[in-house]
Amino acid sequence: MRTTSTISVALVLALAFAFAVPIPATADVVAGPAPGPMPAAIGRTLYVTNSATESGDANITRFAVNADGTIRPVDTVAAGHGARGMAITPGRRFAYVAASNANEINGYRIGPDGSLSRFATVPTDSPIGIVTSPDGHTLYVANQAAKSVTVFGVQRDGTLMRRATVSLGPDSPSPKDIAVTPDGRFLYIGLGVLGEDGPAMLTGLAIGAGGIPGRQVARAELGQFSGEVLTTPDGRFLYVVCTDTDDIFGYRIGRDGQLTPVSHLPAGDRAEGAAISPDGRLLFVAGAALADTGGPITGFTIGSDGALTPAGTPILLRTPAAVAFSRDGRHLYATDFETHNIITFDVARDGRLTTVQTQSSGGVQPAFQAITVL
């Protein structure tokens, strides 16, 4: 495994409050009352963001999920150039997509059938990691080039209002992904992206009044180039993958937000995306390898103490970038960046994968965090 030199990184947290000041709306913002009841398509809809980082014609393809876990395309909607992750509010009424190359967040209303209708575009600098608070009242966005996290309030009609910008400081590594604990008390930020020297970092911040992250509660040095950051459904453990050192780090989350190491293992060539099963037993990592040999989907079981144990045999794709579980945990979906496909797997209880379908993603270059299951 490659090694990196150690550097000292100071995280300067400067809060810029702007409560109750609406973000200027673009022409496609539609005002109106809050939508009706929760969509009926829960567990039967899957979205793939196609980043189109080279062509600029990004979109979101909606798929219907069949009873056997296979998917069929339904329709597509436009998205900003470089579309990456999608955050959905807990009531499944609104979806927000980070369009990295367009420097914007796209907001969508979710229809009863899972259809998306864009109603807002909000500017923010180089967004990539995106997540909502457990209560759905706050949206957090990691801004890669700006080295900051923007905090938005989610209004009843889905519009976003900027609450604060948390600056990580000019000497900080750039943020890539963020995660909020299920109890909404802590925000964890993975720092360090391709092209930056030195190790990646993981920092944890306590979430205060108004959903604003403030006091630092944890800091850990990782491998190099952080990827996905995610917590187990019960909020006990946190995992982060590192792309250039091909490994995954696991931590126990303490009551005060501090992190205790519990696992550190190889995670496949160019490890980037990751997903945890709904029952918290399995974790899979997508290794977006650049070599002709392909990149692996690597599985692990999660022990009661948070330790990871390799499970099953890695499955090779061309350039897997994102993975996500079905809501029942019986199927795993993976995107392939270069072939523009989404692959469906059956998941055995011991973590073995069986390929059951290969389907076009409906666009070009489905990238980091490209899959979301409603």
mmCIF file of C-alpha atoms in Angstrom:
data_model
loop_
_atom_site.group_PDB
_atom_site.id
_atom_site.type_symbol
_atom_site.label_atom_id
_atom_site.label_comp_id
_atom_site.label_asym_id
_atom_site.label_seq_id
_atom_site.Cartn_x
_atom_site.Cartn_y
_atom_site.Cartn_z
ATOM 1 C CA MET A 1 0.000 0.000 0.000
ATOM 2 C CA ARG A 2 1.266 3.487 -0.795
ATOM 3 C CA THR A 3 2.338 5.744 2.064
ATOM 4 C CA THR A 4 2.085 9.520 2.383
ATOM 5 C CA SER A 5 4.002 12.139 4.292
ATOM 6 C CA THR A 6 2.401 13.722 7.327
ATOM 7 C CA ILE A 7 1.498 17.395 7.296
ATOM 8 C CA SER A 8 -0.059 19.679 9.863
ATOM 9 C CA VAL A 9 -3.505 20.938 8.840
ATOM 10 C CA ALA A 10 -5.247 23.726 10.762
ATOM 11 C CA LEU A 11 -9.002 23.878 10.427
ATOM 12 C CA VAL A 12 -10.147 27.447 10.937
ATOM 13 C CA LEU A 13 -13.877 27.548 11.470
ATOM 14 C CA ALA A 14 -15.300 30.956 10.590
ATOM 15 C CA LEU A 15 -19.071 31.196 10.713
ATOM 16 C CA ALA A 16 -20.752 33.696 8.401
ATOM 17 C CA PHE A 17 -24.357 33.976 9.533
ATOM 18 C CA ALA A 18 -27.073 35.189 7.197
ATOM 19 C CA PHE A 19 -30.300 33.971 8.792
ATOM 20 C CA ALA A 20 -33.619 34.517 7.034
ATOM 21 C CA VAL A 21 -32.022 36.054 3.930
ATOM 22 C CA PRO A 22 -33.384 34.236 0.856
ATOM 23 C CA ILE A 23 -30.957 33.165 -1.831
ATOM 24 C CA PRO A 24 -31.705 34.972 -5.098
ATOM 25 C CA ALA A 25 -33.894 32.727 -7.239
ATOM 26 C CA THR A 26 -33.219 32.057 -10.878
ATOM 27 C CA ALA A 27 -35.904 32.238 -13.512
ATOM 28 C CA ASP A 28 -36.923 28.611 -13.123
ATOM 29 C CA VAL A 29 -37.957 28.968 -9.463
ATOM 30 C CA VAL A 30 -41.669 28.356 -9.073
ATOM 31 C CA ALA A 31 -43.362 29.614 -5.938
ATOM 32 C CA GLY A 32 -46.312 27.727 -4.599
ATOM 33 C CA PRO A 33 -47.806 25.808 -1.700
ATOM 34 C CA ALA A 34 -46.150 22.763 -0.208
ATOM 35 C CA PRO A 35 -46.857 19.551 -2.135
ATOM 36 C CA GLY A 36 -49.376 16.994 -0.979
ATOM 37 C CA PRO A 37 -48.853 13.693 0.828
ATOM 38 C CA MET A 38 -45.736 11.526 0.859
ATOM 39 C CA PRO A 39 -45.065 9.903 -2.540
ATOM 40 C CA ALA A 40 -46.426 6.401 -3.025
ATOM 41 C CA ALA A 41 -43.349 5.175 -4.918
ATOM 42 C CA ILE A 42 -41.164 4.518 -1.851
ATOM 43 C CA GLY A 43 -38.858 1.569 -2.475
ATOM 44 C CA ARG A 44 -39.901 1.364 -6.116
ATOM 45 C CA THR A 45 -37.972 4.280 -7.614
ATOM 46 C CA LEU A 46 -34.254 4.642 -8.329
ATOM 47 C CA TYR A 47 -32.481 7.735 -9.651
ATOM 48 C CA VAL A 48 -29.134 7.957 -11.447
ATOM 49 C CA THR A 49 -27.366 11.285 -11.952
ATOM 50 C CA ASN A 50 -25.382 11.359 -15.183
ATOM 51 C CA SER A 51 -22.660 13.958 -14.704
ATOM 52 C CA ALA A 52 -21.657 14.425 -18.372
ATOM 53 C CA THR A 53 -18.434 16.019 -17.160
ATOM 54 C CA GLU A 54 -17.125 16.162 -20.735
ATOM 55 C CA SER A 55 -20.221 17.073 -22.763
ATOM 56 C CA GLY A 56 -22.199 19.216 -20.306
ATOM 57 C CA ASP A 57 -25.526 17.484 -21.042
ATOM 58 C CA ALA A 58 -26.138 16.174 -17.536
ATOM 59 C CA ASN A 59 -29.411 14.588 -16.489
ATOM 60 C CA ILE A 60 -31.194 12.434 -13.928
ATOM 61 C CA THR A 61 -32.718 9.181 -15.134
ATOM 62 C CA ARG A 62 -35.644 7.742 -13.190
ATOM 63 C CA PHE A 63 -35.998 3.968 -13.039
ATOM 64 C CA ALA A 64 -38.859 1.845 -11.748
ATOM 65 C CA VAL A 65 -37.692 -0.971 -9.459
ATOM 66 C CA ASN A 66 -39.285 -4.335 -10.231
ATOM 67 C CA ALA A 67 -40.203 -6.916 -7.596
ATOM 68 C CA ASP A 68 -37.049 -8.915 -8.400
ATOM 69 C CA GLY A 69 -34.827 -5.853 -7.945
ATOM 70 C CA THR A 70 -34.200 -5.270 -11.639
ATOM 71 C CA ILE A 71 -34.892 -1.801 -13.001
ATOM 72 C CA ARG A 72 -36.507 -0.266 -16.075
ATOM 73 C CA PRO A 73 -36.086 3.323 -17.309
ATOM 74 C CA VAL A 74 -39.048 5.668 -17.013
ATOM 75 C CA ASP A 75 -37.902 9.185 -17.931
ATOM 76 C CA THR A 76 -35.134 11.763 -17.595
ATOM 77 C CA VAL A 77 -34.953 15.367 -16.421
ATOM 78 C CA ALA A 78 -32.210 17.925 -16.983
ATOM 79 C CA ALA A 79 -29.571 18.577 -14.318
ATOM 80 C CA GLY A 80 -26.674 20.987 -13.952
ATOM 81 C CA HIS A 81 -23.322 20.131 -15.525
ATOM 82 C CA GLY A 82 -21.362 17.728 -13.332
ATOM 83 C CA ALA A 83 -24.377 16.365 -11.419
ATOM 84 C CA ARG A 84 -23.209 14.176 -8.524
ATOM 85 C CA GLY A 85 -25.013 13.302 -5.291
ATOM 86 C CA MET A 86 -28.714 13.669 -4.541
ATOM 87 C CA ALA A 87 -30.154 14.432 -1.082
ATOM 88 C CA ILE A 88 -33.814 13.638 -0.432
ATOM 89 C CA THR A 89 -35.769 15.094 2.474
ATOM 90 C CA PRO A 90 -37.125 12.519 4.956
ATOM 91 C CA GLY A 91 -40.724 13.046 3.791
ATOM 92 C CA ARG A 92 -39.679 12.262 0.196
ATOM 93 C CA ARG A 93 -41.121 15.568 -0.989
ATOM 94 C CA PHE A 94 -37.975 17.288 -2.276
ATOM 95 C CA ALA A 95 -34.673 16.271 -3.856
ATOM 96 C CA TYR A 96 -31.510 18.363 -4.194
ATOM 97 C CA VAL A 97 -28.635 17.596 -6.573
ATOM 98 C CA ALA A 98 -25.092 18.953 -6.354
ATOM 99 C CA ALA A 99 -24.051 20.102 -9.840
ATOM 100 C CA SER A 100 -20.310 20.480 -9.313
ATOM 101 C CA ASN A 101 -19.263 21.913 -12.659
ATOM 102 C CA ALA A 102 -22.229 24.290 -12.852
ATOM 103 C CA ASN A 103 -21.594 25.621 -9.308
ATOM 104 C CA GLU A 104 -25.215 25.154 -8.303
ATOM 105 C CA ILE A 105 -27.737 23.094 -6.378
ATOM 106 C CA ASN A 106 -30.755 21.918 -8.376
ATOM 107 C CA GLY A 107 -34.013 21.519 -6.437
ATOM 108 C CA TYR A 108 -36.788 19.121 -7.511
ATOM 109 C CA ARG A 109 -40.273 18.332 -6.290
ATOM 110 C CA ILE A 110 -41.002 14.606 -6.084
ATOM 111 C CA GLY A 111 -44.365 13.507 -7.460
ATOM 112 C CA PRO A 112 -46.520 10.668 -6.077
ATOM 113 C CA ASP A 113 -45.047 8.363 -8.735
ATOM 114 C CA GLY A 114 -41.478 9.415 -8.019
ATOM 115 C CA SER A 115 -41.283 11.834 -10.958
ATOM 116 C CA LEU A 116 -39.040 14.888 -10.585
ATOM 117 C CA SER A 117 -39.875 18.471 -11.537
ATOM 118 C CA ARG A 118 -37.146 21.075 -11.150
ATOM 119 C CA PHE A 119 -38.332 24.222 -9.414
ATOM 120 C CA ALA A 120 -35.169 25.946 -8.200
ATOM 121 C CA THR A 121 -31.505 26.498 -8.974
ATOM 122 C CA VAL A 122 -29.333 27.917 -6.193
ATOM 123 C CA PRO A 123 -25.715 29.046 -6.685
ATOM 124 C CA THR A 124 -22.905 27.701 -4.532
ATOM 125 C CA ASP A 125 -19.218 27.224 -5.306
ATOM 126 C CA SER A 126 -18.091 23.760 -6.527
ATOM 127 C CA PRO A 127 -20.638 21.646 -4.553
ATOM 128 C CA ILE A 128 -20.038 17.915 -4.246
ATOM 129 C CA GLY A 129 -20.985 16.215 -0.938
ATOM 130 C CA ILE A 130 -24.630 16.886 -0.061
ATOM 131 C CA VAL A 131 -26.864 15.663 2.774
ATOM 132 C CA THR A 132 -30.005 16.683 4.660
ATOM 133 C CA SER A 133 -30.464 16.698 8.422
ATOM 134 C CA PRO A 134 -32.598 13.846 9.832
ATOM 135 C CA ASP A 135 -35.536 16.211 10.360
ATOM 136 C CA GLY A 136 -35.259 17.534 6.804
ATOM 137 C CA HIS A 137 -35.048 21.180 7.884
ATOM 138 C CA THR A 138 -31.402 21.696 6.920
ATOM 139 C CA LEU A 139 -29.286 20.934 3.842
ATOM 140 C CA TYR A 140 -25.489 20.721 4.104
ATOM 141 C CA VAL A 141 -23.265 21.111 1.033
ATOM 142 C CA ALA A 142 -19.491 20.592 0.835
ATOM 143 C CA ASN A 143 -17.924 23.144 -1.516
ATOM 144 C CA GLN A 144 -14.726 21.617 -2.866
ATOM 145 C CA ALA A 145 -12.839 24.569 -4.375
ATOM 146 C CA ALA A 146 -14.129 27.059 -1.781
ATOM 147 C CA LYS A 147 -13.041 24.810 1.124
ATOM 148 C CA SER A 148 -16.272 25.408 2.959
ATOM 149 C CA VAL A 149 -19.607 23.893 3.975
ATOM 150 C CA THR A 150 -22.774 25.829 3.179
ATOM 151 C CA VAL A 151 -25.767 25.434 5.466
ATOM 152 C CA PHE A 152 -29.199 25.952 3.900
ATOM 153 C CA GLY A 153 -32.567 26.033 5.614
ATOM 154 C CA VAL A 154 -35.228 23.975 3.797
ATOM 155 C CA GLN A 155 -38.506 25.901 3.745
ATOM 156 C CA ARG A 156 -41.968 24.339 3.699
ATOM 157 C CA ASP A 157 -42.225 24.772 -0.073
ATOM 158 C CA GLY A 158 -38.741 23.329 -0.623
ATOM 159 C CA THR A 159 -36.955 26.593 -1.351
ATOM 160 C CA LEU A 160 -33.522 27.033 0.229
ATOM 161 C CA MET A 161 -32.359 29.900 2.437
ATOM 162 C CA ARG A 162 -28.698 30.331 3.204
ATOM 163 C CA ARG A 163 -28.101 30.187 6.965
ATOM 164 C CA ALA A 164 -24.319 30.110 7.191
ATOM 165 C CA THR A 165 -21.074 29.269 5.472
ATOM 166 C CA VAL A 166 -18.509 27.364 7.526
ATOM 167 C CA SER A 167 -15.025 28.092 6.202
ATOM 168 C CA LEU A 168 -12.466 25.332 6.698
ATOM 169 C CA GLY A 169 -9.555 27.734 6.242
ATOM 170 C CA PRO A 170 -7.166 28.359 3.317
ATOM 171 C CA ASP A 171 -4.659 25.747 4.537
ATOM 172 C CA SER A 172 -7.245 22.996 4.913
ATOM 173 C CA PRO A 173 -7.539 20.157 2.413
ATOM 174 C CA SER A 174 -10.625 20.482 0.214
ATOM 175 C CA PRO A 175 -13.836 18.782 1.403
ATOM 176 C CA LYS A 176 -15.366 16.025 -0.697
ATOM 177 C CA ASP A 177 -18.108 14.270 1.249
ATOM 178 C CA ILE A 178 -20.106 14.904 4.411
ATOM 179 C CA ALA A 179 -22.315 12.846 6.716
ATOM 180 C CA VAL A 180 -24.735 13.713 9.514
ATOM 181 C CA THR A 181 -25.350 11.281 12.365
ATOM 182 C CA PRO A 182 -28.901 9.866 12.544
ATOM 183 C CA ASP A 183 -29.573 11.842 15.736
ATOM 184 C CA GLY A 184 -28.620 15.069 13.963
ATOM 185 C CA ARG A 185 -25.971 16.050 16.537
ATOM 186 C CA PHE A 186 -22.755 15.808 14.522
ATOM 187 C CA LEU A 187 -21.475 16.583 11.020
ATOM 188 C CA TYR A 188 -18.411 14.753 9.690
ATOM 189 C CA ILE A 189 -16.419 16.052 6.722
ATOM 190 C CA GLY A 190 -13.973 14.074 4.592
ATOM 191 C CA LEU A 191 -11.138 16.337 3.423
ATOM 192 C CA GLY A 192 -8.590 15.777 0.652
ATOM 193 C CA VAL A 193 -9.240 15.322 -3.069
ATOM 194 C CA LEU A 194 -7.348 14.306 -6.214
ATOM 195 C CA GLY A 195 -4.515 16.676 -7.007
ATOM 196 C CA GLU A 196 -3.787 17.651 -3.399
ATOM 197 C CA ASP A 197 -0.625 16.543 -1.631
ATOM 198 C CA GLY A 198 -0.544 15.130 1.871
ATOM 199 C CA PRO A 199 -2.945 12.878 3.761
ATOM 200 C CA ALA A 200 -6.703 13.166 3.781
ATOM 201 C CA MET A 201 -8.398 14.289 6.975
ATOM 202 C CA LEU A 202 -11.677 13.620 8.744
ATOM 203 C CA THR A 203 -13.137 16.287 10.983
ATOM 204 C CA GLY A 204 -16.280 16.209 13.133
ATOM 205 C CA LEU A 205 -18.286 19.257 14.168
ATOM 206 C CA ALA A 206 -21.078 19.564 16.730
ATOM 207 C CA ILE A 207 -24.318 20.863 15.218
ATOM 208 C CA GLY A 208 -25.769 23.743 17.193
ATOM 209 C CA ALA A 209 -28.792 26.024 17.044
ATOM 210 C CA GLY A 210 -30.264 26.532 13.598
ATOM 211 C CA GLY A 211 -28.441 23.450 12.344
ATOM 212 C CA ILE A 212 -25.133 25.353 12.244
ATOM 213 C CA PRO A 213 -21.958 23.247 12.712
ATOM 214 C CA GLY A 214 -19.509 24.827 15.136
ATOM 215 C CA ARG A 215 -17.320 23.258 17.820
ATOM 216 C CA GLN A 216 -14.844 20.669 16.551
ATOM 217 C CA VAL A 217 -15.305 17.319 18.315
ATOM 218 C CA ALA A 218 -13.099 15.000 16.252
ATOM 219 C CA ARG A 219 -10.128 15.027 13.900
ATOM 220 C CA ALA A 220 -8.362 12.085 12.290
ATOM 221 C CA GLU A 221 -5.655 11.677 9.670
ATOM 222 C CA LEU A 222 -6.500 9.221 6.887
ATOM 223 C CA GLY A 223 -4.844 7.884 3.750
ATOM 224 C CA GLN A 224 -4.903 10.118 0.672
ATOM 225 C CA PHE A 225 -7.834 11.551 -1.335
ATOM 226 C CA SER A 226 -10.972 10.905 0.727
ATOM 227 C CA GLY A 227 -14.100 9.448 -0.877
ATOM 228 C CA GLU A 228 -17.488 8.577 0.577
ATOM 229 C CA VAL A 229 -18.205 9.244 4.265
ATOM 230 C CA LEU A 230 -21.116 7.330 5.788
ATOM 231 C CA THR A 231 -22.551 6.187 9.108
ATOM 232 C CA THR A 232 -24.337 2.989 10.070
ATOM 233 C CA PRO A 233 -28.137 3.291 10.397
ATOM 234 C CA ASP A 234 -27.893 3.100 14.203
ATOM 235 C CA GLY A 235 -25.328 5.914 14.287
ATOM 236 C CA ARG A 236 -22.701 3.888 16.176
ATOM 237 C CA PHE A 237 -20.023 3.723 13.494
ATOM 238 C CA LEU A 238 -18.591 5.880 10.717
ATOM 239 C CA TYR A 239 -16.576 4.813 7.679
ATOM 240 C CA VAL A 240 -14.570 6.760 5.109
ATOM 241 C CA VAL A 241 -12.768 5.438 2.035
ATOM 242 C CA CYS A 242 -9.539 6.851 0.591
ATOM 243 C CA THR A 243 -9.093 6.787 -3.175
ATOM 244 C CA ASP A 244 -5.339 7.044 -3.646
ATOM 245 C CA THR A 245 -4.301 4.722 -0.810
ATOM 246 C CA ASP A 246 -7.069 2.218 -1.672
ATOM 247 C CA ASP A 247 -8.267 1.735 1.910
ATOM 248 C CA ILE A 248 -11.181 2.213 4.259
ATOM 249 C CA PHE A 249 -11.150 3.527 7.826
ATOM 250 C CA GLY A 250 -13.768 2.730 10.449
ATOM 251 C CA TYR A 251 -14.532 4.563 13.712
ATOM 252 C CA ARG A 252 -16.829 4.241 16.694
ATOM 253 C CA ILE A 253 -18.771 7.453 17.301
ATOM 254 C CA GLY A 254 -18.757 8.463 20.955
ATOM 255 C CA ARG A 255 -21.520 10.275 22.797
ATOM 256 C CA ASP A 256 -19.554 13.494 22.498
ATOM 257 C CA GLY A 257 -18.845 12.938 18.796
ATOM 258 C CA GLN A 258 -15.257 11.781 19.301
ATOM 259 C CA LEU A 259 -14.003 9.014 17.010
ATOM 260 C CA THR A 260 -12.274 5.802 18.119
ATOM 261 C CA PRO A 261 -10.600 3.707 15.384
ATOM 262 C CA VAL A 262 -12.112 0.237 14.953
ATOM 263 C CA SER A 263 -10.968 -0.877 11.497
ATOM 264 C CA HIS A 264 -8.516 -0.144 8.674
ATOM 265 C CA LEU A 265 -8.413 -2.421 5.629
ATOM 266 C CA PRO A 266 -7.614 -2.430 1.892
ATOM 267 C CA ALA A 267 -10.753 -1.501 -0.040
ATOM 268 C CA GLY A 268 -9.955 -2.030 -3.726
ATOM 269 C CA ASP A 269 -8.221 -0.056 -6.462
ATOM 270 C CA ARG A 270 -9.207 3.655 -6.419
ATOM 271 C CA ALA A 271 -11.828 3.186 -3.695
ATOM 272 C CA GLU A 272 -14.354 6.024 -3.913
ATOM 273 C CA GLY A 273 -18.042 5.201 -3.438
ATOM 274 C CA ALA A 274 -19.511 3.134 -0.598
ATOM 275 C CA ALA A 275 -22.861 1.929 0.746
ATOM 276 C CA ILE A 276 -24.107 0.300 3.961
ATOM 277 C CA SER A 277 -27.041 -2.103 3.989
ATOM 278 C CA PRO A 278 -30.272 -0.976 5.701
ATOM 279 C CA ASP A 279 -29.697 -3.472 8.536
ATOM 280 C CA GLY A 280 -26.134 -2.223 9.089
ATOM 281 C CA ARG A 281 -24.550 -5.650 8.477
ATOM 282 C CA LEU A 282 -22.827 -5.172 5.105
ATOM 283 C CA LEU A 283 -20.687 -2.506 3.468
ATOM 284 C CA PHE A 284 -19.634 -2.358 -0.181
ATOM 285 C CA VAL A 285 -16.988 -0.139 -1.780
ATOM 286 C CA ALA A 286 -16.691 0.839 -5.450
ATOM 287 C CA GLY A 287 -13.107 1.065 -6.709
ATOM 288 C CA ALA A 288 -13.082 3.349 -9.755
ATOM 289 C CA ALA A 289 -9.807 1.975 -11.139
ATOM 290 C CA LEU A 290 -8.252 3.675 -14.141
ATOM 291 C CA ALA A 291 -6.402 0.587 -15.419
ATOM 292 C CA ASP A 292 -7.668 -1.729 -18.176
ATOM 293 C CA THR A 293 -8.007 -4.519 -15.620
ATOM 294 C CA GLY A 294 -11.132 -2.861 -14.228
ATOM 295 C CA GLY A 295 -12.191 -1.770 -10.775
ATOM 296 C CA PRO A 296 -13.676 -3.923 -7.991
ATOM 297 C CA ILE A 297 -16.873 -3.870 -5.987
ATOM 298 C CA THR A 298 -15.555 -5.080 -2.625
ATOM 299 C CA GLY A 299 -17.754 -6.325 0.219
ATOM 300 C CA PHE A 300 -17.315 -6.354 3.996
ATOM 301 C CA THR A 301 -19.339 -7.515 6.962
ATOM 302 C CA ILE A 302 -19.642 -5.067 9.864
ATOM 303 C CA GLY A 303 -19.071 -6.666 13.266
ATOM 304 C CA SER A 304 -20.844 -5.730 16.473
ATOM 305 C CA ASP A 305 -17.716 -3.777 17.404
ATOM 306 C CA GLY A 306 -17.597 -1.988 14.036
ATOM 307 C CA ALA A 307 -14.667 -4.014 12.713
ATOM 308 C CA LEU A 308 -14.797 -4.912 9.016
ATOM 309 C CA THR A 309 -14.213 -8.396 7.623
ATOM 310 C CA PRO A 310 -13.877 -9.041 3.860
ATOM 311 C CA ALA A 311 -16.977 -10.792 2.471
ATOM 312 C CA GLY A 312 -17.514 -12.610 -0.784
ATOM 313 C CA THR A 313 -15.342 -12.214 -3.873
ATOM 314 C CA PRO A 314 -14.798 -8.764 -5.403
ATOM 315 C CA ILE A 315 -16.715 -8.197 -8.650
ATOM 316 C CA LEU A 316 -14.813 -6.415 -11.428
ATOM 317 C CA LEU A 317 -16.452 -3.700 -13.520
ATOM 318 C CA ARG A 318 -14.808 -1.190 -15.842
ATOM 319 C CA THR A 319 -14.881 1.934 -13.616
ATOM 320 C CA PRO A 320 -17.434 1.579 -10.797
ATOM 321 C CA ALA A 321 -18.011 4.923 -9.111
ATOM 322 C CA ALA A 322 -21.151 4.661 -6.973
ATOM 323 C CA VAL A 323 -23.037 1.927 -5.116
ATOM 324 C CA ALA A 324 -26.379 1.895 -3.315
ATOM 325 C CA PHE A 325 -28.643 -0.693 -1.674
ATOM 326 C CA SER A 326 -32.290 -1.347 -2.369
ATOM 327 C CA ARG A 327 -34.484 -0.386 0.567
ATOM 328 C CA ASP A 328 -34.930 -4.046 1.581
ATOM 329 C CA GLY A 329 -31.167 -4.701 1.351
ATOM 330 C CA ARG A 330 -31.588 -7.612 -1.046
ATOM 331 C CA HIS A 331 -30.032 -5.871 -4.045
ATOM 332 C CA LEU A 332 -27.029 -3.666 -4.723
ATOM 333 C CA TYR A 333 -26.780 -1.187 -7.593
ATOM 334 C CA ALA A 334 -23.509 0.083 -9.058
ATOM 335 C CA THR A 335 -22.749 2.678 -11.724
ATOM 336 C CA ASP A 336 -19.940 2.338 -14.236
ATOM 337 C CA PHE A 337 -18.495 5.718 -15.210
ATOM 338 C CA GLU A 338 -16.920 4.762 -18.554
ATOM 339 C CA THR A 339 -19.530 2.320 -19.895
ATOM 340 C CA HIS A 340 -22.443 4.530 -18.721
ATOM 341 C CA ASN A 341 -24.230 1.532 -17.221
ATOM 342 C CA ILE A 342 -25.938 0.619 -13.971
ATOM 343 C CA ILE A 343 -25.496 -2.960 -12.779
ATOM 344 C CA THR A 344 -27.907 -4.779 -10.468
ATOM 345 C CA PHE A 345 -26.702 -7.490 -8.076
ATOM 346 C CA ASP A 346 -28.471 -9.933 -5.818
ATOM 347 C CA VAL A 347 -26.890 -9.767 -2.342
ATOM 348 C CA ALA A 348 -26.560 -12.979 -0.334
ATOM 349 C CA ARG A 349 -26.655 -12.804 3.445
ATOM 350 C CA ASP A 350 -22.897 -13.474 3.607
ATOM 351 C CA GLY A 351 -22.169 -10.630 1.166
ATOM 352 C CA ARG A 352 -21.738 -12.621 -2.036
ATOM 353 C CA LEU A 353 -22.887 -10.765 -5.153
ATOM 354 C CA THR A 354 -24.613 -12.227 -8.205
ATOM 355 C CA THR A 355 -25.042 -10.081 -11.298
ATOM 356 C CA VAL A 356 -28.647 -10.062 -12.507
ATOM 357 C CA GLN A 357 -28.872 -7.095 -14.885
ATOM 358 C CA THR A 358 -26.831 -4.534 -16.815
ATOM 359 C CA GLN A 359 -28.793 -1.494 -17.938
ATOM 360 C CA SER A 360 -27.878 1.817 -19.598
ATOM 361 C CA SER A 361 -27.800 4.673 -17.082
ATOM 362 C CA GLY A 362 -29.777 6.839 -19.497
ATOM 363 C CA GLY A 363 -26.983 9.365 -19.870
ATOM 364 C CA VAL A 364 -23.244 9.897 -19.800
ATOM 365 C CA GLN A 365 -20.725 9.352 -16.991
ATOM 366 C CA PRO A 366 -22.665 8.457 -13.833
ATOM 367 C CA ALA A 367 -20.101 9.507 -11.242
ATOM 368 C CA PHE A 368 -19.550 9.882 -7.474
ATOM 369 C CA GLN A 369 -22.754 9.241 -5.455
ATOM 370 C CA ALA A 370 -24.765 8.855 -8.666
ATOM 371 C CA ILE A 371 -27.375 6.398 -7.296
ATOM 372 C CA THR A 372 -30.272 7.222 -4.983
ATOM 373 C CA VAL A 373 -33.114 4.850 -4.066
ATOM 374 C CA LEU A 374 -36.323 6.552 -3.000
#
